[in-house]
Coordinates of C-alpha atoms and ligand atoms in Angstrom, one line a residue:
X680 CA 0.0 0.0 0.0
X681 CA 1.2 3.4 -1.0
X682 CA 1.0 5.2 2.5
X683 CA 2.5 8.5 1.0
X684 CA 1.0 11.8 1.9
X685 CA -0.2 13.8 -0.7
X686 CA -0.2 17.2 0.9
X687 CA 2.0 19.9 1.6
X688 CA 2.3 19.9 5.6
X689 CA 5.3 16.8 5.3
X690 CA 4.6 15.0 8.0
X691 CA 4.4 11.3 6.5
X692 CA 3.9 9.4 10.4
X693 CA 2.3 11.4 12.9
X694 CA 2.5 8.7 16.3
X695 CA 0.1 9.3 18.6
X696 CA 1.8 8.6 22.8
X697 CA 5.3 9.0 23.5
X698 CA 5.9 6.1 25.8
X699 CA 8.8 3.5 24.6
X700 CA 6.7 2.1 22.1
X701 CA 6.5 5.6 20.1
X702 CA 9.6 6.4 21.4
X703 CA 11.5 3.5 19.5
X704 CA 9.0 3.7 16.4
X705 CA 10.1 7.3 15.8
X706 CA 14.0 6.2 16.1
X707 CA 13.2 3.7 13.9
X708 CA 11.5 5.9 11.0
X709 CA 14.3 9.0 11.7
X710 CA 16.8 6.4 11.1
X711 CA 15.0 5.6 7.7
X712 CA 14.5 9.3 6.7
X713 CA 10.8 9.1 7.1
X714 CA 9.3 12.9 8.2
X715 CA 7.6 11.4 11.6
X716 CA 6.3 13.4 14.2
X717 CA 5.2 12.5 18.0
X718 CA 1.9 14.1 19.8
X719 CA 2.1 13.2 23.4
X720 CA -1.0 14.4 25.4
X721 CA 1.4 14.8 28.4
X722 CA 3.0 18.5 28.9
X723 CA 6.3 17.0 30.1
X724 CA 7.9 13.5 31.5
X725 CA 6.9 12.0 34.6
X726 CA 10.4 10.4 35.3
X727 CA 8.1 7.3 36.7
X728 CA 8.1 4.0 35.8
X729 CA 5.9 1.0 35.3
X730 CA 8.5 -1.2 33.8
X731 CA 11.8 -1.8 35.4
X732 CA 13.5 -4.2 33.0
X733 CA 14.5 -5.2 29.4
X734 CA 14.2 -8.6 28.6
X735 CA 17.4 -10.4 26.6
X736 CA 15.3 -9.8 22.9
X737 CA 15.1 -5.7 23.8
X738 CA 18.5 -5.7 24.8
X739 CA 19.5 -7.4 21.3
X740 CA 16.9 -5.1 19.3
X741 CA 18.4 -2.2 21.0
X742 CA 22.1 -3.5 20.2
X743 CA 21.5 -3.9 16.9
X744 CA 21.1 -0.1 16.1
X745 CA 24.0 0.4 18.5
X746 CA 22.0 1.8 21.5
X747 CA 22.3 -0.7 24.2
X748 CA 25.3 0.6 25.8
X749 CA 24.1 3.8 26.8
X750 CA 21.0 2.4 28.3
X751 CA 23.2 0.2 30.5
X752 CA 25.2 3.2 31.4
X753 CA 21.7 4.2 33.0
X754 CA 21.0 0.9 34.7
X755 CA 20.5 -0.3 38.2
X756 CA 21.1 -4.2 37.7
X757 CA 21.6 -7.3 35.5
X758 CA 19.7 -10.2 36.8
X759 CA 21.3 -13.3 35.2
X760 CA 17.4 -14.2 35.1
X761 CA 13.7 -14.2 34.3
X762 CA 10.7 -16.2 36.3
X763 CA 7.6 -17.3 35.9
X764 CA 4.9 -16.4 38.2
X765 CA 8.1 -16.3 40.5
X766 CA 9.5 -19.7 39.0
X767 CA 13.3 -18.6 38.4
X768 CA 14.6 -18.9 34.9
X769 CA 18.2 -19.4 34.4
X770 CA 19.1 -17.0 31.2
X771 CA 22.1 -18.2 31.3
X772 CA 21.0 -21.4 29.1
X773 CA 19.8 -19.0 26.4
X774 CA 21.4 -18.7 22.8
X775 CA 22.1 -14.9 23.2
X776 CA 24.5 -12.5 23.6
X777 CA 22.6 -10.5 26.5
X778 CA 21.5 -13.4 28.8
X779 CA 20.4 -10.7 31.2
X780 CA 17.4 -8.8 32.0
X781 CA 18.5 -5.4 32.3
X782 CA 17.0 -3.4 35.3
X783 CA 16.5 0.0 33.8
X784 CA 13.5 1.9 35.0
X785 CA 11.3 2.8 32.1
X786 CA 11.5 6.5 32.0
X787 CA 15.3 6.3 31.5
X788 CA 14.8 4.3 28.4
X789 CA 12.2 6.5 27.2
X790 CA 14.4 10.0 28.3
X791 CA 17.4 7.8 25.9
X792 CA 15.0 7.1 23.0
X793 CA 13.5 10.6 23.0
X794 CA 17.1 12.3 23.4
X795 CA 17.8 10.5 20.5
X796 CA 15.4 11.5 18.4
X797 CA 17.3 14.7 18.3
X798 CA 19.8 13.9 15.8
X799 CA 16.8 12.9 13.1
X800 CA 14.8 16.2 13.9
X801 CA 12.1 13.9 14.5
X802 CA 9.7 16.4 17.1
X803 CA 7.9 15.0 20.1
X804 CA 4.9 17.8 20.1
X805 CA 4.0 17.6 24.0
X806 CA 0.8 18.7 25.5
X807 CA -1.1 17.7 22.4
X808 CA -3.9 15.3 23.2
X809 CA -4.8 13.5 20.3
X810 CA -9.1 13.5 20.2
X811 CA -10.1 12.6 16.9
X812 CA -9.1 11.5 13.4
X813 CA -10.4 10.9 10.3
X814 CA -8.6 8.8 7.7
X815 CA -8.9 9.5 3.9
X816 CA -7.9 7.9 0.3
X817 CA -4.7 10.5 1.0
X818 CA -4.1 10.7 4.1
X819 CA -5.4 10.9 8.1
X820 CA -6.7 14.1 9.2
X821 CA -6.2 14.4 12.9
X822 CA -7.6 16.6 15.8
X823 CA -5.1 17.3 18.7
X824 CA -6.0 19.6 22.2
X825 CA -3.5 21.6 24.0
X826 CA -2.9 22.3 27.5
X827 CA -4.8 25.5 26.9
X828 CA -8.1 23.9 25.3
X829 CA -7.3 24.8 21.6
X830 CA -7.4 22.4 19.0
X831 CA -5.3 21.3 16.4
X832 CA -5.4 20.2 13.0
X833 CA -2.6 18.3 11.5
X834 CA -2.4 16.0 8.5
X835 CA -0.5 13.1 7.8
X836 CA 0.1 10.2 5.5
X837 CA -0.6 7.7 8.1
X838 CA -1.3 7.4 12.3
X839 CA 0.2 5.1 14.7
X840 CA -1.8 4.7 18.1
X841 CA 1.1 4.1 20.4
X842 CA -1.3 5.6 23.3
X843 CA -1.5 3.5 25.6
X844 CA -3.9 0.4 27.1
X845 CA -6.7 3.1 27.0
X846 CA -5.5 4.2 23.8
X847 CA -8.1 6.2 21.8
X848 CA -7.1 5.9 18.3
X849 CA -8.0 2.0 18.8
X850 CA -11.4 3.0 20.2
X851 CA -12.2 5.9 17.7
X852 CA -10.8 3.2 15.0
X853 CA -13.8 1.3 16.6
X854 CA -11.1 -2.1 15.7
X855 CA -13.0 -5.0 18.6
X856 CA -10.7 -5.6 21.6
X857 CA -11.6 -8.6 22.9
X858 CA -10.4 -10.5 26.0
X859 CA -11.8 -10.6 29.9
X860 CA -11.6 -7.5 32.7
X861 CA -9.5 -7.9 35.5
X862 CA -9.7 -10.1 38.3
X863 CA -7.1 -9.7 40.4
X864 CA -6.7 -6.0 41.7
X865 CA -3.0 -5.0 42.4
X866 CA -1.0 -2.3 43.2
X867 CA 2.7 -0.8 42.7
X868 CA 4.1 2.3 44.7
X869 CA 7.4 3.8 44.6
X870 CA 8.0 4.3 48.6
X871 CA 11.3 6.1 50.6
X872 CA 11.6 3.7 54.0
X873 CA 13.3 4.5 57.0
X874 CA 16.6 3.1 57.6
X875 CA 17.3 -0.6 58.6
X876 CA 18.5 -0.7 62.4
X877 CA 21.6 -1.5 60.3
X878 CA 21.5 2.2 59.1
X879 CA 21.1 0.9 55.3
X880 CA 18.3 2.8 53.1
X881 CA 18.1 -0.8 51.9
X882 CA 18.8 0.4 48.6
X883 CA 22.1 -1.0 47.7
X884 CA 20.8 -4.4 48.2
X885 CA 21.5 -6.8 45.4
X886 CA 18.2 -7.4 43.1
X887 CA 16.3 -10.8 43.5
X888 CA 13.8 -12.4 41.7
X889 CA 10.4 -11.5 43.3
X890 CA 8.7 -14.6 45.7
X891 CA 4.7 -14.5 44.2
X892 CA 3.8 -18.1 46.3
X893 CA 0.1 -17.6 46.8
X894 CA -0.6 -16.9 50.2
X895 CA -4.2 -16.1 51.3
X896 CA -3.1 -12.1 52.3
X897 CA -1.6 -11.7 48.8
X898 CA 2.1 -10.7 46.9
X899 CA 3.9 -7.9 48.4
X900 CA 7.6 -7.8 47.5
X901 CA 10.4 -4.7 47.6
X902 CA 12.8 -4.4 45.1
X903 CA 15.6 -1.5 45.7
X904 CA 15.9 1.3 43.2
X905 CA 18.1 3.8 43.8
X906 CA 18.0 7.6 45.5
X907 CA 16.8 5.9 48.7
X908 CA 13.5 4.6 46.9
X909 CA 12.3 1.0 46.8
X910 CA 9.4 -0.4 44.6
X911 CA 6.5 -1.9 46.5
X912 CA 4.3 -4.0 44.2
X913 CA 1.2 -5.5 46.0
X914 CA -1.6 -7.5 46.0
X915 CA -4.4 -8.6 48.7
X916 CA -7.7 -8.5 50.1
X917 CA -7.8 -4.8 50.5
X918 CA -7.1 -4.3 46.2
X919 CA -10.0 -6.6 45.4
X920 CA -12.8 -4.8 43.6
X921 CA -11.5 -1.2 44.4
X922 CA -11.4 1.3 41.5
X923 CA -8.7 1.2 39.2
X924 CA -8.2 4.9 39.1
X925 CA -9.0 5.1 43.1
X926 CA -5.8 6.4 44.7
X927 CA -3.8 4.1 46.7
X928 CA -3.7 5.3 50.3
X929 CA -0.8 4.9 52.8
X930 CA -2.6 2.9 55.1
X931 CA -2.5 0.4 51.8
X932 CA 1.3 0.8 51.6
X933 CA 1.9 0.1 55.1
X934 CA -0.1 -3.0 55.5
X935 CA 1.7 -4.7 52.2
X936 CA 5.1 -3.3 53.7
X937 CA 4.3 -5.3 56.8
X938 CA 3.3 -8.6 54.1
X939 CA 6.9 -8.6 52.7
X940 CA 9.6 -11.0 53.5
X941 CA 12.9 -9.6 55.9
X942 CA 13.1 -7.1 58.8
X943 CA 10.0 -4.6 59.6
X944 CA 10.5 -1.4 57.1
X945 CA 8.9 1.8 58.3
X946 CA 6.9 3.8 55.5
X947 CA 8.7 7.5 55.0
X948 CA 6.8 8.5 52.0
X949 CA 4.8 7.8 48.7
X950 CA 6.3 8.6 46.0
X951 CA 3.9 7.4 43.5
X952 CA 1.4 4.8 43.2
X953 CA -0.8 3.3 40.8
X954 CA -3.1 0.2 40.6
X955 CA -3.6 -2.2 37.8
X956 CA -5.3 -5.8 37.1
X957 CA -4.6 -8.7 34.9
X958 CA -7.4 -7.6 32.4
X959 CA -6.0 -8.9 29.3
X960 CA -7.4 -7.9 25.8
X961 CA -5.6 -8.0 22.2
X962 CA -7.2 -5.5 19.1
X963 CA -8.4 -7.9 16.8
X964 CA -6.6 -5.6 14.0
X965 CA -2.9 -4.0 14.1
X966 CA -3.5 -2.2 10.5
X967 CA -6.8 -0.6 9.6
X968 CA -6.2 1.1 6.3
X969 CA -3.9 4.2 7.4
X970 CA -4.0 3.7 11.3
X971 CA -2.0 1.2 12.9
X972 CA -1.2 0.3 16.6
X973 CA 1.5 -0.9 18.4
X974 CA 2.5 -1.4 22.4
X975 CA -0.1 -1.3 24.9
X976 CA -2.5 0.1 22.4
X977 CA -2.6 -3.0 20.9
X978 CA -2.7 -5.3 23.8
X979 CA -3.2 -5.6 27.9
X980 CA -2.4 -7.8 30.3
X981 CA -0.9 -8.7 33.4
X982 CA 2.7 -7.6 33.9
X983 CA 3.3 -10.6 35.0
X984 CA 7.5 -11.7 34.1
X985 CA 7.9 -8.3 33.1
X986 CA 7.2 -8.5 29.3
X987 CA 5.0 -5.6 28.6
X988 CA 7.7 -2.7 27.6
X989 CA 9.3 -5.2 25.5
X990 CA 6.5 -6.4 23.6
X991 CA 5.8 -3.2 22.3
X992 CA 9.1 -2.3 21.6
X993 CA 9.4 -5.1 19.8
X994 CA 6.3 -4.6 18.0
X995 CA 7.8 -1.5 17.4
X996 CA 11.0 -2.9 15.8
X997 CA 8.8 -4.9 13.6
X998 CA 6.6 -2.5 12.6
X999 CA 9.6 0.3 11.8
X1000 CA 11.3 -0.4 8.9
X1001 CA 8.2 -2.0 7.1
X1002 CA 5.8 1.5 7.4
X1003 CA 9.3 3.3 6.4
X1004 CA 9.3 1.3 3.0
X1005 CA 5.8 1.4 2.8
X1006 CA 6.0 5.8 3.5
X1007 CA 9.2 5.6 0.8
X1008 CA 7.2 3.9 -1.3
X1009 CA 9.8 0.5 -2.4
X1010 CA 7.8 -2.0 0.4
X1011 CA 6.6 -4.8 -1.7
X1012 CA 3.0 -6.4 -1.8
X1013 CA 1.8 -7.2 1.8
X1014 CA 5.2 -5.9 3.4
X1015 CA 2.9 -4.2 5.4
X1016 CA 0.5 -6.6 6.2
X1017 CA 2.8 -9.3 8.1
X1018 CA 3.4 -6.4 10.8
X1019 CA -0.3 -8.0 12.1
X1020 CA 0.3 -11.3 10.7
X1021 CA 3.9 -11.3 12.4
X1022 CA 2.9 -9.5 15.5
X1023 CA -0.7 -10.8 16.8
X1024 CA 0.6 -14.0 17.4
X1025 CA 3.3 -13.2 19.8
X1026 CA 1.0 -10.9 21.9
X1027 CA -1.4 -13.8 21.8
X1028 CA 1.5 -16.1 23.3
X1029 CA 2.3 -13.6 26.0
X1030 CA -1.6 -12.5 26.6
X1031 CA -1.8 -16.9 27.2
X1032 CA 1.0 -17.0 29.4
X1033 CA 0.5 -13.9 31.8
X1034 CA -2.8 -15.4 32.4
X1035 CA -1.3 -18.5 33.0
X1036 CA 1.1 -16.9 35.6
X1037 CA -1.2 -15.4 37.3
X1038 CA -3.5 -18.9 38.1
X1039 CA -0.5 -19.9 39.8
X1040 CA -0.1 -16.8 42.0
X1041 CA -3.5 -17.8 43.6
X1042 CA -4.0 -19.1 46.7
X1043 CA -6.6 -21.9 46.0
X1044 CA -5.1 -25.1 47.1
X1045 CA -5.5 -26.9 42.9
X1046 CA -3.3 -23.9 41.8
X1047 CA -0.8 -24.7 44.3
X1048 CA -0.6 -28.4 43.0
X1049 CA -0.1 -26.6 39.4
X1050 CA 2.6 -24.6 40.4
X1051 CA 4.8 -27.5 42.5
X1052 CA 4.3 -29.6 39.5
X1053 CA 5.8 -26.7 37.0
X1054 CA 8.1 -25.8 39.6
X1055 CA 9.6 -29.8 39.5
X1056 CA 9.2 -29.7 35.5
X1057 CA 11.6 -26.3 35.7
X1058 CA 14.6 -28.1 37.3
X1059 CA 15.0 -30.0 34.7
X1060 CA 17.2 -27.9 32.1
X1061 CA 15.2 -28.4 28.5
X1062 CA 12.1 -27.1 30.4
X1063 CA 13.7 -24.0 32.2
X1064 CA 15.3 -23.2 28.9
X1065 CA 11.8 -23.3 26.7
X1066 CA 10.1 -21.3 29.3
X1067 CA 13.3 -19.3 29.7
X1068 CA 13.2 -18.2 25.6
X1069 CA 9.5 -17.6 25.7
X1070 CA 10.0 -14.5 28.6
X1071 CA 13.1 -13.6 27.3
X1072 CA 12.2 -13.3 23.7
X1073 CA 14.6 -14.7 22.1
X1074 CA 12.1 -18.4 20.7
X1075 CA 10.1 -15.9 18.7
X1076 CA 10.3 -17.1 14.7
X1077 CA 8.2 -15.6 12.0
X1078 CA 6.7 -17.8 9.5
X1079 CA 8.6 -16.9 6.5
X1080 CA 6.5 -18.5 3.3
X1081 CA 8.0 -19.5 0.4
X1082 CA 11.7 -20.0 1.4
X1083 CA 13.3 -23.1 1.8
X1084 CA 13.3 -24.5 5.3
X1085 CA 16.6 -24.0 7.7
X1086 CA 16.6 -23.8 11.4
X1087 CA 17.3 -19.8 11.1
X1088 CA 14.8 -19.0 9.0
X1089 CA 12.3 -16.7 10.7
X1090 CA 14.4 -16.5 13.9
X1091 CA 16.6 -13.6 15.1
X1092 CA 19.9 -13.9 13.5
X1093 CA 22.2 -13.6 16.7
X1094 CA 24.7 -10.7 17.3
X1095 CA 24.0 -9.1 13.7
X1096 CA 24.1 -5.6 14.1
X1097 CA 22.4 -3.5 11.3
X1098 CA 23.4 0.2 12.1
X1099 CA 21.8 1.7 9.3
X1100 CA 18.7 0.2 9.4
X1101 CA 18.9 -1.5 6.0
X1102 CA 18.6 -5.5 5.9
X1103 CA 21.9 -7.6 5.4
X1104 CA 23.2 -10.1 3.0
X1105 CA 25.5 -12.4 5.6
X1106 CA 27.9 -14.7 3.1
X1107 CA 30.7 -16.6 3.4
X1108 CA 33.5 -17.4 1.1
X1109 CA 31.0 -17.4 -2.2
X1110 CA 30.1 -14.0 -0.9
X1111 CA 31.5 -12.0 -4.2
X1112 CA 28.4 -14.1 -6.2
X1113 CA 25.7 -13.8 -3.6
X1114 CA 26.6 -10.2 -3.7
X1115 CA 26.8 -9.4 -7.1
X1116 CA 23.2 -11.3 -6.8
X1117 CA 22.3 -8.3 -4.2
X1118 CA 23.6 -5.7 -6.2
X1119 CA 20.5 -4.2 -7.2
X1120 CA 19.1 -3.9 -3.7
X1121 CA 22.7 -2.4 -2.4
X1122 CA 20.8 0.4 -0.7
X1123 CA 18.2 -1.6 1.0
X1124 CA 20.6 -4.4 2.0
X1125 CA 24.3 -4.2 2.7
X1126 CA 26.7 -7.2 2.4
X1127 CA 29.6 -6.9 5.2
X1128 CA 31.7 -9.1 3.5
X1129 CA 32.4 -11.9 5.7
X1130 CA 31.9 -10.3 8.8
X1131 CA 29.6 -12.5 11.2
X1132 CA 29.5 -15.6 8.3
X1133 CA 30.4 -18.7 7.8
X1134 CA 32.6 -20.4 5.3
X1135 CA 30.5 -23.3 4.2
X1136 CA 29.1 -21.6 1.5
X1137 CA 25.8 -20.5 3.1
X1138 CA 24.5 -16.9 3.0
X1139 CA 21.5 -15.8 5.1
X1140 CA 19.3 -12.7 3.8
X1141 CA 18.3 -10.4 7.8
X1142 CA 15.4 -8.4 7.5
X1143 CA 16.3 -4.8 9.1
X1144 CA 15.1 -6.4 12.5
X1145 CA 17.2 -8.6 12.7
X1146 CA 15.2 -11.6 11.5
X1147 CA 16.6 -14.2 8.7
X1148 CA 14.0 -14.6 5.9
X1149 CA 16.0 -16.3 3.7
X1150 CA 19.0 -19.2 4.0
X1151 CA 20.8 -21.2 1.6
X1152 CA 23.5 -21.6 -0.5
X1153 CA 25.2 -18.5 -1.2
X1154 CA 25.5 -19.6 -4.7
X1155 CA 21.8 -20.0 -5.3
X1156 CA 21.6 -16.9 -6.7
X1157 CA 18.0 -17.5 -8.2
X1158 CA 16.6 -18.3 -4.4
X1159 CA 18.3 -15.0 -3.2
X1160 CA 16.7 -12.5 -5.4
X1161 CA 13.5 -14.2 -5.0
X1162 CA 13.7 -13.4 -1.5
X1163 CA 15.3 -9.9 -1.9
X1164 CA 12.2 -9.3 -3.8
X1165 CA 9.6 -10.4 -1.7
X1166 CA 11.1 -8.6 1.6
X1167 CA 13.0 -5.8 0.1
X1168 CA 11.1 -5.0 -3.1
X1169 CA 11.7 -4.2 -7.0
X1170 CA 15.9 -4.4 -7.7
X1171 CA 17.3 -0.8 -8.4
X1172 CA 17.3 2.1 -6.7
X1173 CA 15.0 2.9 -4.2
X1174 CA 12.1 5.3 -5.4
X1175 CA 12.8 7.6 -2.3
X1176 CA 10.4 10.5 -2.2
X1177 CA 11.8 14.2 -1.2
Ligands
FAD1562 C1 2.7 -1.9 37.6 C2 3.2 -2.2 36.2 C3 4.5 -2.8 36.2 C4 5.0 -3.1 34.9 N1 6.2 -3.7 34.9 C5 6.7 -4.1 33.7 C6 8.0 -4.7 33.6 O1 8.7 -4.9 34.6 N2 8.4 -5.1 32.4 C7 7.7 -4.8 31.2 O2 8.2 -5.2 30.1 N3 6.5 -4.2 31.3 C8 6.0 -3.9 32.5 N4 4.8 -3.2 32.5 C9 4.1 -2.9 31.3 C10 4.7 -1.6 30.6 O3 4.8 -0.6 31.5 C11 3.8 -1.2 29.4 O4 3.6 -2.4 28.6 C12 4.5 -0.1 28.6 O5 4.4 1.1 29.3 C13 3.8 0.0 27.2 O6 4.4 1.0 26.5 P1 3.6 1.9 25.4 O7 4.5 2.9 24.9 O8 2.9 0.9 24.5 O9 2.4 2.6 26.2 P2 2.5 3.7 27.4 O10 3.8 3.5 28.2 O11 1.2 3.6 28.1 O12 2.7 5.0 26.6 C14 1.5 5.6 26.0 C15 1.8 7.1 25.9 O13 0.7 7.7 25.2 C16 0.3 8.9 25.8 N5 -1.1 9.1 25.4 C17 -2.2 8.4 25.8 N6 -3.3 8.9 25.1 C18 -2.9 9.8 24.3 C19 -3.5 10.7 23.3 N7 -4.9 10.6 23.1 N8 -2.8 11.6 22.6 C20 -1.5 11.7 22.8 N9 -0.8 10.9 23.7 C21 -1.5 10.0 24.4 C22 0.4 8.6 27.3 O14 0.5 9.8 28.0 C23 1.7 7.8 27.3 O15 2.8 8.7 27.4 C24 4.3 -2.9 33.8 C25 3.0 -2.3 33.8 C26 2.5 -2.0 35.1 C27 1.1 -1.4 35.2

């Protein structure tokens, strides 16, 4: 689909919510000279978090453009480790590079992505509400409200909702959003504690995975941040059936301070505190003509192993390169369309397994059997790893039609880092025929000579994200520019629109 505007105002993504979903999309499309633009309905940042950690796929996503190592300049902890529903996860199994969640808080990898965005002169337009749109043969229309009341009309060539698990381009798209409301109420609270009799502010304690055993007063663990603030994330009787949007009083705090494991911790202050649920919902649509979403907008659930911030970033990764050929105009037929077809299925999985992880936080007594059975299965090392590469990220492989079957195809290619957004053409010693094969796509795919490859003769085609669509023998030339075709589009320049 042409996704071009026609008009005069430029802008050719406008993406509505500048949370890290957004965030990376508008790296993403600078980095491919698309004219983006940001509208985020909040005048400035919070500098709070929900998310506290990247999983070992975000970490390799972000290492691929090059911007990992600045974010773990600005981290508190690497936790050789995942869990589910509590189980521990040894990441040290996985096939990766980063076999580490990365404790970061969220708002310093959003404060990294938006800094960044700097050097494409992609704007982030703050205070601007997005309240309505309309989407034409040309273009979306789109109706923004500032701080002071006024309304805004800006045109683009295409919308992305990146707003949010309330997000209101999904419900003024009117796409269905099926799944079940919440049932378990819980909260999270970032809380200053008096010293330990020790005279610690506990915060230099090391980071562990948290305990969630069902117990019949509910989860209530600490986890140290740093500036003499801990997070508190909580669960019991008294967050059952309260509001969502209720605030969460101190007398809360207190009584899940009391709950947690260790020596009694005496409540200094609130710093901020929000509730949430395991309501978990999935837009049956991620494309709807001009408008697409992406993150949160797209899907809710439980944050339950921490996957949330990275499966929108990694939506976001998907999605990136495939609406900048599309804007550009050289994407191929149904480029587009596998961002949904790609995508769905691996919120889907995590949608399954947060509800899964939160059955076996309860404290009914067939649960409990559930969980010591799982929690046997996990010692065993081929289990731990499975579950381990299904948190972490790393398992996901797209279907990849048409190509000749190899145990890469459709996964992540590991440590290929693709700096300049374009794809890659990895070959070994028969590189100088696979890429004289490539030649025609040379600025949509670069060939690194024999960087990263093997010598057996087998080349392997990686999409822009990092994913191998195509694998064989370097010198079947045919099967190559079959595939550069179908993922990279007509051979010859680029038409590349001014
Ligand atoms: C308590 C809690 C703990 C969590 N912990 C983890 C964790 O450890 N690991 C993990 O991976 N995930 C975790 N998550 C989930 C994670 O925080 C979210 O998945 C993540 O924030 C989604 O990012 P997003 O950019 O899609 O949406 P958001 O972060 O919600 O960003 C959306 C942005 O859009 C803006 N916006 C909304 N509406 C409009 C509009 N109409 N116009 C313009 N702007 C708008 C909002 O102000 C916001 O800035 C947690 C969630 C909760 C609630």
């Amino acid at each position: 689909m042409d996704l071009a505007v026609t008009d005069a105002t430029g802008i050719e993504v406008l993406i509505a919510g500048a949370g890290p979903t957004g965030l990376l999309l508008a790296n993403e499309l600078g980095l491919a000279g698309v004219r983006a633009a940001v509208v985020e309905r909040l005048p400035r940042r919070t500098g709070q978090s929900k998310a506290l950690n990247l999983q070992p796929r975000t970490a390799e996503v972000l290492d691929c453009r090059g911007w990992l190592e600045p974010i773990l300049d600005r981290s508190l902890a690497l936790l050789p480790a995942g869990h589910f529903a509590g189980l521990p996860l040894d990441y040290g199994a996985l096939d990766t590079a980063f076999p580490n969640q990365v404790g970061v808080p969220q708002a310093r990898v959003e404060e990294f992505l938006e800094d960044r965005l700097v050097e494409y002169g992609v704007p982030v337009l703050r205070g601007r509400e997005l309240t309505s749109f309309r989407q034409d043969a040309q273009g979306v229309t789109v109706t923004l409200q500032g701080q002071d009341g006024a309304a805004y009309t800006a045109r683009a060539g295409c919308l992305v909702g990146a707003d949010g698990g309330r997000s209101t381009v999904r419900r003024l798209l009117g796409v269905p959003f099926p799944g079940r409301d919440g049932r378990i109420g819980m909260a999270v609270a970032d809380v200053e504690l008096a010293p330990t009799a020790a005279g610690s502010d506990g915060t230099d304690e090391p980071w562990r995975l948290p305990d969630l055993s069902p117990t019949v007063e509910g989860a209530a663990y600490l986890l140290p941040l740093d500036g003499g603030v801990h997070r508190l994330v909580f669960g019991g009787p008294e967050q059952q059936g309260v509001d969502r949007d209720a605030p969460v009083t101190a007398d809360e705090v207190r009584t899940a301070l009391a709950r947690c494991p260790g020596p009694p911790r005496e409540l200094r202050a609130v710093r901020w505190a929000s509730r949430f649920t395991d309501a978990s919902r999935q837009a049956e649509r991620y494309v709807d003509g001009r408008v697409l979403l992406a993150g949160d907008a797209a899907h809710i659930h439980a944050p339950a192993g921490g996957q949330g911030l990275n499966l929108g970033m990694q939506d976001a990764f998907n999605l990136g390169w495939k609406l900048a050929a599309a804007v550009r105009g050289w994407a191929p037929d149904g480029l587009l369309a596998t961002y949904h077809a790609e995508r769905h299925p691996v919120g889907a999985r995590v949608l399954a397994n947060t509800r899964a992880q939160m059955v076996l936080t309860l404290p009914d007594p067939d649960a409990v059997l559930v969980r010591e059975l799982l929690a046997d299965l996990l010692t065993t090392p081929e289990a731990n790893r499975r579950i381990a590469a299904m948190i972490a990220g790393t398992d996901i492989r797209y279907p990849m039609p048409g190509a000749p079957d190899h145990p890469l195809l459709g996964a992540r290619a590991p440590g290929v880092r693709l700096t300049t957004g374009r794809g890659a053409l990895l070959a070994g010693a028969a590189s100088p025929l696979a890429a004289a094969a490539a030649d025609g796509w040379a600025d949509r795919v670069e060939c690194p000579g024999h960087g990263g490859a093997t010598d057996t003769g087998e080349a392997l085609l990686v999409r822009p994200d990092g994913h191998v669509c195509w694998a064989g023998r370097a010198a079947d030339t045919t099967g190559l520019r079959t595939a550069l075709a179908v993922w990279f589009g007509a051979p010859g320049a680029a038409a590349v629109r001014g």
